[in-house]
XYZ file of C-alpha atoms in Angstrom:
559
model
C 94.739 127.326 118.781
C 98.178 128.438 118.157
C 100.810 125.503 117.388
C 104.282 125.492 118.050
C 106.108 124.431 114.592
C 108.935 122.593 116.973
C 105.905 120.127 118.448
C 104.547 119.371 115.139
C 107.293 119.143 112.763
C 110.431 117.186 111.777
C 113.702 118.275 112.472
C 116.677 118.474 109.822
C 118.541 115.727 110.879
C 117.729 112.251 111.271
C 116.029 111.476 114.869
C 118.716 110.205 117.339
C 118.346 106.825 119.551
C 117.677 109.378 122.443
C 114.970 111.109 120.898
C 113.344 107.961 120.364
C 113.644 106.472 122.967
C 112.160 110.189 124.558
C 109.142 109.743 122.302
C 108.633 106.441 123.097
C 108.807 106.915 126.944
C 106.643 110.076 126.234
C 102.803 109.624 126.674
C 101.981 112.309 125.718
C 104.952 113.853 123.414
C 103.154 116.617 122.209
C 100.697 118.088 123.906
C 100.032 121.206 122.098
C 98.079 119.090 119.751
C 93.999 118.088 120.713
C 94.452 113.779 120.882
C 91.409 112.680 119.028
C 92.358 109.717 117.617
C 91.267 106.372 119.089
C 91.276 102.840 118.189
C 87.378 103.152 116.638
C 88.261 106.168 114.771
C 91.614 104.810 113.444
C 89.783 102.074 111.971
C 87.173 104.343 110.612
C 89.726 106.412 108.992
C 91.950 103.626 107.658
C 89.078 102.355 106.203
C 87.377 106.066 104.892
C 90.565 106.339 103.145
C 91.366 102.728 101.447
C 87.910 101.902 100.135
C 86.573 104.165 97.544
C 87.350 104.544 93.709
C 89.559 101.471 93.379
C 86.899 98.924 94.525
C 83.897 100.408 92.379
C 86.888 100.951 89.166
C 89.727 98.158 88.960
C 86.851 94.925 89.095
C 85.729 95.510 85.842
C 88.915 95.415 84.036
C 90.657 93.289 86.229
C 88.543 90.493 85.542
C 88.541 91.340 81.374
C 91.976 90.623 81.491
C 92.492 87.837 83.697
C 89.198 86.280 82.444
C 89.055 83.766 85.280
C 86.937 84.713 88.462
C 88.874 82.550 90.809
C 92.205 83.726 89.766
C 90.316 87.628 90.316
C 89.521 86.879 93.456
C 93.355 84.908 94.001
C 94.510 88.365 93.034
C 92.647 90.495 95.575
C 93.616 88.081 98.932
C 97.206 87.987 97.619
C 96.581 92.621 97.628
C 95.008 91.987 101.375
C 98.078 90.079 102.576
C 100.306 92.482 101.041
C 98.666 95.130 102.761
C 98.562 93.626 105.870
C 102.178 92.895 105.771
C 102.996 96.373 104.903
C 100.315 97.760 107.825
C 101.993 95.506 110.930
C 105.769 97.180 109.655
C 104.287 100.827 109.510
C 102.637 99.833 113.332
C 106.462 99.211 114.220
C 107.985 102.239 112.841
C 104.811 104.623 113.927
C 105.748 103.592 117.529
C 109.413 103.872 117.329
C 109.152 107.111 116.199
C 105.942 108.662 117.607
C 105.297 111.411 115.072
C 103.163 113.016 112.302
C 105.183 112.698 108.951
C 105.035 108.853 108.068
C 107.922 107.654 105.585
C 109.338 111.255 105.628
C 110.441 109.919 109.574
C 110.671 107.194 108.780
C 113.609 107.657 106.048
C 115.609 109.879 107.735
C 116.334 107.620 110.662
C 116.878 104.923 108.266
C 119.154 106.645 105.223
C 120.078 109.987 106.999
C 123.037 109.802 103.893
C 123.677 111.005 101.877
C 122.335 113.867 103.605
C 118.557 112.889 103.445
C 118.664 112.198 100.208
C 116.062 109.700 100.303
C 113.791 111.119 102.919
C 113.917 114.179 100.777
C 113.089 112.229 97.316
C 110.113 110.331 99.499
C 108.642 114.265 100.106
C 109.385 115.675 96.655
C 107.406 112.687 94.944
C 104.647 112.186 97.848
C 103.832 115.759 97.794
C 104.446 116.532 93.667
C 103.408 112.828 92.394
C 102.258 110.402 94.687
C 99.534 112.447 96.152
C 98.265 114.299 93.256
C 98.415 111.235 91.481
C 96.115 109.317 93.937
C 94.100 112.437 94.306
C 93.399 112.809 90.380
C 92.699 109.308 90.051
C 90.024 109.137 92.936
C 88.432 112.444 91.645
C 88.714 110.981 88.264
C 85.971 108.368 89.097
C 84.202 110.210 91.179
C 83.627 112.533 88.348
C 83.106 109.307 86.172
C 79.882 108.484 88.260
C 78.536 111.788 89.011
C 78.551 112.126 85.283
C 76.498 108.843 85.396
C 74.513 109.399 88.305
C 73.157 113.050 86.137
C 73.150 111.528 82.451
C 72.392 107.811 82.906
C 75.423 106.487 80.500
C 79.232 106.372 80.845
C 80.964 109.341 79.758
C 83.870 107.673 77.953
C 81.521 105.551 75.316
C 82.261 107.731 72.298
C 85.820 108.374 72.853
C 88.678 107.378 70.975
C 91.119 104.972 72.431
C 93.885 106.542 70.332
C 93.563 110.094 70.839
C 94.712 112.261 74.295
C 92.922 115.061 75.765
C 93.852 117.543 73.650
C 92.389 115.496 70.308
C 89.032 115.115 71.801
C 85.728 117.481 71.712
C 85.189 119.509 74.986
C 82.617 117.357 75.933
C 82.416 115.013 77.564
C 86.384 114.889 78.232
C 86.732 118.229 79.608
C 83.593 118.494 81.930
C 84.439 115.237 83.700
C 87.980 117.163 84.381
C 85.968 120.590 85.442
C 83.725 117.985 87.797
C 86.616 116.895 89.617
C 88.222 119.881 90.475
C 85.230 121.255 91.421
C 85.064 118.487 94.054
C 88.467 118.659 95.248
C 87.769 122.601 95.993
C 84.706 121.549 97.850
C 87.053 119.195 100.076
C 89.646 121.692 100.432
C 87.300 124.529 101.715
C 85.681 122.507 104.881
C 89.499 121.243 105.529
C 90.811 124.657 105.722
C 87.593 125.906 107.723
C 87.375 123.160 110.827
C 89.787 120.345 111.448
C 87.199 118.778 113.696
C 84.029 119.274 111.699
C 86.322 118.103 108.586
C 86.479 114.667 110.761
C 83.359 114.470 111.571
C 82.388 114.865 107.717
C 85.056 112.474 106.586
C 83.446 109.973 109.110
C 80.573 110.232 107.889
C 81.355 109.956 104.570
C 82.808 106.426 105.336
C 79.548 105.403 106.855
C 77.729 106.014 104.003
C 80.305 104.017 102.184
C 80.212 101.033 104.529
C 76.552 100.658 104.020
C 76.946 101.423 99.976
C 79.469 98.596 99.688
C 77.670 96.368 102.490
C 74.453 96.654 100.327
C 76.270 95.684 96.907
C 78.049 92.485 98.876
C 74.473 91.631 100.511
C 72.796 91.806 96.540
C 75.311 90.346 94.909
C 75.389 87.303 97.232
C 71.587 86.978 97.466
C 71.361 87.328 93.288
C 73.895 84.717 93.176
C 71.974 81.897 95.400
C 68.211 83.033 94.241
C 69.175 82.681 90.991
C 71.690 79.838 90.647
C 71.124 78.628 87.200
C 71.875 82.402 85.377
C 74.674 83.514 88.112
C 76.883 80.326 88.133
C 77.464 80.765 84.629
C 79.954 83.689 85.301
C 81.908 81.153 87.856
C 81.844 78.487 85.978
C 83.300 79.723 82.593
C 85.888 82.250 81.791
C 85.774 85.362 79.505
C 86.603 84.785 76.194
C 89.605 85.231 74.861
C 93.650 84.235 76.172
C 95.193 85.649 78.977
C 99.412 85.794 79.623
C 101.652 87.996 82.034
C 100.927 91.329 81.040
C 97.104 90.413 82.116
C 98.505 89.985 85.115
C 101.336 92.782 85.821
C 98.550 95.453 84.295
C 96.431 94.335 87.422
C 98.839 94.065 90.200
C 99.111 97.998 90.448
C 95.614 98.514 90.145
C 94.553 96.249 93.042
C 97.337 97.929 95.265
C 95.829 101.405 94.127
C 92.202 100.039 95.790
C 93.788 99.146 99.147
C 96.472 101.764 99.335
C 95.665 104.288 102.271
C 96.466 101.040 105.394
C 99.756 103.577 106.489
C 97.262 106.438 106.679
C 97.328 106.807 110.345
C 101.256 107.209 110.381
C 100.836 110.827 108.904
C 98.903 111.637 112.211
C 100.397 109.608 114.940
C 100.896 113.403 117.072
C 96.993 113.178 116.963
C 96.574 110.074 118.070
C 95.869 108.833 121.483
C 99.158 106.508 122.880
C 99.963 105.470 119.576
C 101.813 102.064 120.789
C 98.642 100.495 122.164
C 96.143 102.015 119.878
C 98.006 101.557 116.144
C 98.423 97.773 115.916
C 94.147 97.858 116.228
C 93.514 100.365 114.395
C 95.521 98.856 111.294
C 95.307 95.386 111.637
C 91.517 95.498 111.816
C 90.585 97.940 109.150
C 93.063 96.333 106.598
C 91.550 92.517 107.689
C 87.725 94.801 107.428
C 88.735 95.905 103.452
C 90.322 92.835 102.327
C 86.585 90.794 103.270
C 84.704 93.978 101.967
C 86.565 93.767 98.678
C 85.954 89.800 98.335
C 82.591 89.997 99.168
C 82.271 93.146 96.430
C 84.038 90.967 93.781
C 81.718 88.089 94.097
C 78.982 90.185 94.232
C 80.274 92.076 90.851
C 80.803 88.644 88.737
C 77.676 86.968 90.060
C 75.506 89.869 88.626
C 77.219 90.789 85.554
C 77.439 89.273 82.378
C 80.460 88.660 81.191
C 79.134 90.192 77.810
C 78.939 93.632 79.422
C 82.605 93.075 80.498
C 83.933 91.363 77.120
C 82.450 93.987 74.832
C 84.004 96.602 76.117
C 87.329 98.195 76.214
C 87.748 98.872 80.223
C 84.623 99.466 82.398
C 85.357 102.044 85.251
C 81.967 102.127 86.382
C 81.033 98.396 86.848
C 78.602 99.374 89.804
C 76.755 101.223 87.721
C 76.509 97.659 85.611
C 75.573 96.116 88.334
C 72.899 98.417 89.427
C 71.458 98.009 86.294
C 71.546 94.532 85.627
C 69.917 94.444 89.797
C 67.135 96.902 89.458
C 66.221 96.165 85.896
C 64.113 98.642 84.526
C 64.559 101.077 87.747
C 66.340 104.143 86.590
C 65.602 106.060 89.466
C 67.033 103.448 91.892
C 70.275 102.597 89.403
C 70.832 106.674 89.529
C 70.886 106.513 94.137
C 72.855 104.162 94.150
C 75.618 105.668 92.051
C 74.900 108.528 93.599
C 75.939 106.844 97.251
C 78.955 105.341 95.159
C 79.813 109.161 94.363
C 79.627 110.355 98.112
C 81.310 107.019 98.601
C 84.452 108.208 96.504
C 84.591 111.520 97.823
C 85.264 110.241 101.318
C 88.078 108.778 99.801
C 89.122 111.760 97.932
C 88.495 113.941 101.376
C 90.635 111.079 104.074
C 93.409 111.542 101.183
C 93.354 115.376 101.592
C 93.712 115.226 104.929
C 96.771 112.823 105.044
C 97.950 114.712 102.295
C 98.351 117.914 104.042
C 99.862 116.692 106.989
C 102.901 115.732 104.416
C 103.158 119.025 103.326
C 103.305 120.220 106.774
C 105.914 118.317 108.220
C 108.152 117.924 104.881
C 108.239 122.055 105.300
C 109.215 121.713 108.921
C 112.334 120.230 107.727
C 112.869 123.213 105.402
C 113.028 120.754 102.437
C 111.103 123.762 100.424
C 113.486 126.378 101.302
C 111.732 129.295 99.568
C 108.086 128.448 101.212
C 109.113 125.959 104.275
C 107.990 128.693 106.613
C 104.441 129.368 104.929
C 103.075 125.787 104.032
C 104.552 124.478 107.350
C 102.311 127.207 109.469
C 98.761 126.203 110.801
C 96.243 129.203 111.128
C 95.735 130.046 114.425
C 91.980 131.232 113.619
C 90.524 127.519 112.078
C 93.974 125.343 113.841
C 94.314 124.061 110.353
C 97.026 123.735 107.572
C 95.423 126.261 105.296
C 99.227 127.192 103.098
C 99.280 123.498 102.936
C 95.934 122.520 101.890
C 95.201 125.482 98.974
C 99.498 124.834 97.731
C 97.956 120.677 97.175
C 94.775 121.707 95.641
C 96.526 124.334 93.161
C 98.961 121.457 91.964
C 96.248 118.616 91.750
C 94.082 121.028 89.871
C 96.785 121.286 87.194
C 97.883 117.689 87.483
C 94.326 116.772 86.767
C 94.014 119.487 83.794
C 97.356 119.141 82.321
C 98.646 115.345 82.862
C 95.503 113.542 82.440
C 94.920 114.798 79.254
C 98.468 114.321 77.895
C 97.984 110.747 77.306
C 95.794 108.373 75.287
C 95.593 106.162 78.600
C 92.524 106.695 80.435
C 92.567 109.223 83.008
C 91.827 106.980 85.652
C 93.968 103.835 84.433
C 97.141 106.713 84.296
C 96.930 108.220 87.542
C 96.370 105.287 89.493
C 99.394 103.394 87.840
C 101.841 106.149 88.417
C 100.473 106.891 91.688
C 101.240 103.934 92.882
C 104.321 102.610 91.390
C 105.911 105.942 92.373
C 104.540 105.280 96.284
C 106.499 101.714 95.877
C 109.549 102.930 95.509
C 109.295 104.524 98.906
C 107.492 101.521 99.968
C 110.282 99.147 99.325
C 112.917 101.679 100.373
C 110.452 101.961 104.127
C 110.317 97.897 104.367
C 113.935 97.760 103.908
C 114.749 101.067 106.496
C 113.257 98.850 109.342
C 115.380 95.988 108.938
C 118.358 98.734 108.962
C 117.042 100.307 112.006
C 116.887 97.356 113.777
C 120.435 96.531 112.554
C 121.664 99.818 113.903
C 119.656 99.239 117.569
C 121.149 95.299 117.611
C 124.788 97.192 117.454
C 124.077 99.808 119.658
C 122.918 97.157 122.584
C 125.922 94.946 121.553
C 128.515 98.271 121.962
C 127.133 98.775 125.298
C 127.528 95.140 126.232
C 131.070 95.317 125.243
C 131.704 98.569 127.380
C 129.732 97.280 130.623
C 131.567 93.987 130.035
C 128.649 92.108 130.249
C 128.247 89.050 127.930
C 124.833 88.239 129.333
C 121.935 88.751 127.300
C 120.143 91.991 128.317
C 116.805 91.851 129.293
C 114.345 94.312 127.804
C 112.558 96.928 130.161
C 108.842 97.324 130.879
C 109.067 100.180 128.454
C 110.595 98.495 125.832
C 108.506 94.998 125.872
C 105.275 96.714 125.805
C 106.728 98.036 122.073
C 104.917 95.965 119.264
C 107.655 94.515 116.429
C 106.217 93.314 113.122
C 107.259 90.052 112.516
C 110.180 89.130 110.455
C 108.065 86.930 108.049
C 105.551 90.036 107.616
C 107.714 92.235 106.698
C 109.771 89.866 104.272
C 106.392 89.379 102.335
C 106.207 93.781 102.482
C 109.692 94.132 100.841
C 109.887 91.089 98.667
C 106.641 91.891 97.074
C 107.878 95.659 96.375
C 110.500 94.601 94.387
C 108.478 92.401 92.651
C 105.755 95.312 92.287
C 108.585 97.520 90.556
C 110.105 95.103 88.059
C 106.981 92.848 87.256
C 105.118 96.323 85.643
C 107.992 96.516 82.795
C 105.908 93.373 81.626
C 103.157 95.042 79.251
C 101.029 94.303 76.486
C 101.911 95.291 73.257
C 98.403 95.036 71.462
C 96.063 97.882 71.454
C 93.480 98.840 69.119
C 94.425 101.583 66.439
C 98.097 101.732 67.819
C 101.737 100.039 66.497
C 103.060 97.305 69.305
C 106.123 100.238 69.407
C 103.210 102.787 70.017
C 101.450 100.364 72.529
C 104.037 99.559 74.747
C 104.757 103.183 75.126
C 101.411 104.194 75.989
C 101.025 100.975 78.891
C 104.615 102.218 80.137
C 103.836 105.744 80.594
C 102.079 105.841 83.949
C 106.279 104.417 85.304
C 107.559 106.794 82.455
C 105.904 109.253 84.550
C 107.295 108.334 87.826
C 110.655 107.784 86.604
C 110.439 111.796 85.117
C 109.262 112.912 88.437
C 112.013 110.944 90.352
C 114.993 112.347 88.234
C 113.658 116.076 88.822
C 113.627 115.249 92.593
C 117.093 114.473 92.383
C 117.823 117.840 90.985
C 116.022 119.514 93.459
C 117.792 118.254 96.057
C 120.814 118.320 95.268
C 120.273 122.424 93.982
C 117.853 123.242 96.835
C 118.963 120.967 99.558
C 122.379 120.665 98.722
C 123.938 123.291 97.045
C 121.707 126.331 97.987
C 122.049 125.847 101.753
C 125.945 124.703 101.523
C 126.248 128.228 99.729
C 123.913 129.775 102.210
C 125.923 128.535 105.172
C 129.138 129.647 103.933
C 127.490 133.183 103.453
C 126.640 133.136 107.022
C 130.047 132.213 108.225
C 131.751 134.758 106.345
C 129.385 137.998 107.320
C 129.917 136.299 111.102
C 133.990 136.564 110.602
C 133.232 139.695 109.070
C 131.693 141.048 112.391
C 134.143 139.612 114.329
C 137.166 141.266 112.473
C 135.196 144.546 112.825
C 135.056 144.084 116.250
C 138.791 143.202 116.799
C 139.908 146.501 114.904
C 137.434 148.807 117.263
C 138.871 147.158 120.526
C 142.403 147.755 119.246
């Protein structure tokens, strides 16, 4: 079906109080698009795209660090709050604005100077860093447990701690990189053949991953109260060893990399059926859904394990594999389906992530903020009525941020992409939790202005239009903002001790996943200020001067 770019994209400047208010009056504000999003498949989305690699990944070292299984599981209610918080002010701003784009929107209504600067930076790191980040990290342990699932051991055993990706024999470094491209380009194909049947897959995906995580809870619980006298041991004494800040700033990105994805239906709210009845469900109830799932997954993980397996190791990204063994014993064929359903598991992940991702691309080039190749990557095919430009552009640039950056580094592939993922994405978050309060500054001077000109000093009451509009409360969205900045100055706190390296050389390595992020945020600035700035300031003036041009030509022929 052929799209008009006007319905689906963002325009250059930052939307207007009329145009929201339009959109919000609107039911259906763009109907060139198919509505298939409902409450039951919000939810099933939300949820296909926060539970994946994080859940079956971060446990394991998590709890080596912090050492104490009620402070772990502290940890991951304090992550489900945080989301939750974050998901009830993205419900607000999805259905004041009404459109596909998420924080891009968002950020230009909020900081529309200096001119987009920050709406732009948002676009330049989601679509560059953020995405390709989260991408390579999910891939990453996908490729981790296929590799498992096939050879029956963890890949990284025999690797050196000290030594990147360039130091290190082919295998089995470079085949778990070669895996998880090779996934990604599976993803990317059915995306760019049928939107639809791509849904349908990605739904199915997160069933399987429901009842994959469902049956590790429903073990893990069982274990724990048939056999009482082996399993308390794990909750009643900690790991060996002492524990201090860093233990816990290493962790606090990691557990908001496993239930990032809550905003994902903001970067499809033109496909989704009357967004301001349909969002606050849809959220609220898949982020409340992960936060028990990942409890229930936790207990399950330190009831079964032994804390030797966890202790006498360096980090364990593939603790369900652990646990599968330590459940089914001497059962190598039922350890190797089960990771296996943890590896579809992941890729649902990996594939709901696509999908978002894409969408990004889409409507960042609808706002020409890629000046060169707005027109291509912003164009759906009219054949498949997908993004195809979009969708191949992200999988060329993952494919070398998986190749290239994850094997720059001595930190683990997964541990680096998932850090810098996500303390890049809090930037934006923090700037987003902050661009609501300012929005609803600039709407409580707008009503008072009018007040002043109607000379009315009576409070105004609210239309039928306007009460049925949810607003996050104040208290929610206090928790969202205050724990960003907290997120982005707590991770400076790092451990300095690491085996085989100086303390100099130590603290270097733990800081370059925000390293990383900084580097990609100081390019952004150059790009827009040459590409967004300067190029179309000198491209205007080039227009206005062949247009006085034409009109002196014409003046000298009618004389």
């Amino acid at each position: 079906m052929s799209i008009s770019i006007s319905e689906i994209t963002l325009s250059n400047a930052p939307q207007s109080d009329e145009e929201i208010q339009q959109s919000q009056n609107s039911d259906n504000p763009d109907p060139g698009r198919n509505k298939i999003l409902g409450v039951v498949y919000g939810i099933g989305v939300n949820i296909n795209n926060v539970i994946g690699s994080g859940i079956v990944t971060t446990p394991g070292i998590i709890w080596k660090v912090v050492k104490s299984p009620g402070i772990v599981l502290l940890l991951w209610i304090i992550g489900g709050i945080v989301s939750m918080a974050g998901s009830l002010t993205y419900v607000e701003l999805g259905v004041i604005h009404r459109i596909s784009g998420g924080e891009t929107k968002y950020l230009q209504t909020a900081f529309p100077n200096p001119k987009l600067m920050i709406s732009y930076l948002f676009s330049f790191m989601y679509i560059f860093a953020i995405r390709p980040g989260i991408l390579s990290a999910v891939l990453q342990s996908a490729a981790q447990y296929l590799w498992y699932t096939i050879n029956g051991t963890r890949y990284d055993i025999l690797l050196q701690p000290d030594k990147d990706g360039w130091h290190l024999p082919f295998s089995p470094f470079w085949h778990i990189k070669i895996i998880a491209v090779i996934i990604l380009f599976v993803i990317t194909v059915y995306h760019m053949l049928s939107n639809r049947w791509a849904n349908y897959i990605n739904q199915s995906l997160a069933a399987i991953k429901l009842i994959t995580y469902a049956i590790i809870a429903l073990a893990g619980i069982i274990k724990l109260f048939s056999n009482w006298s082996e399993s308390r041991l794990n909750w009643q004494q900690t790991i060996s060893g002492t524990t201090d800040l860093t233990a816990y700033s290493s962790s606090i990105l990691l557990i908001m990399f496993s239930y990032d994805g809550w905003n994902s239906l903001n970067y499809s709210l033109d496909e989704f059926r009357k967004p301001e009845k349909k969002l606050i469900y849809s959220n609220s109830i898949s982020v409340g859904i992960v936060t028990v799932v990942y409890l229930l997954v936790n207990i399950s993980f330190i009831s079964v394990v032994p804390q030797n397996a966890i202790n006498t190791t360096d980090t364990d990204e593939t603790i369900a594999a652990t646990f599968f063994r330590q459940l089914f014993g001497g059962s190598e064929a039922m350890v190797r389906i089960f990771t296996g359903l943890v590896v579809l598991s992941v890729i649902g992940t990996a594939a709901s992530t696509v999908w978002s991702g894409s969408r990004v691309v889409v409507a960042a080039a609808g706002s020409n903020f890629f000046p060169v190749y707005s027109y291509e990557l912003r164009t759906w095919n009219k054949h498949f009525d997908t993004p195809i430009n979009a969708l191949f552009a992200q999988f060329i640039w993952c494919s070398l941020i998986i190749f290239f950056v994850g094997s720059s580094f001595t930190v683990t592939g997964f541990m680096l992409f998932s850090a810098f993922s996500m303390y890049s994405y809090w930037i934006f978050y923090f700037a987003t939790g902050i661009g609501l309060l300012v929005i609803r500054y600039k709407n409580r001077r707008k009503l008072n202005r009018e007040l002043q000109i109607d000379g009315n000093e009576n409070q105004p009451r609210l239309s039928a239009d306007d009460e049925k509009f949810f607003k996050a409360p104040l208290i929610a969205i206090a928790i969202f903002v205050i724990s960003g900045f907290f997120i982005l100055t707590f991770s400076f706190v790092v451990n300095d001790q690491c085996s085989g390296l100086s303390p100099k050389q130590c603290r270097l390595q733990q800081l370059s996943p925000l390293i990383i992020s900084y580097v990609f945020l100081f390019i952004a600035i150059i790009f827009w200020y040459v590409l967004y700035c300067w190029w179309e300031a000198k491209k205007a003036k080039r227009i206005i001067r062949i247009a006085a041009e034409e009109d002196h030509d014409k003046i000298e022929i009618t004389i």
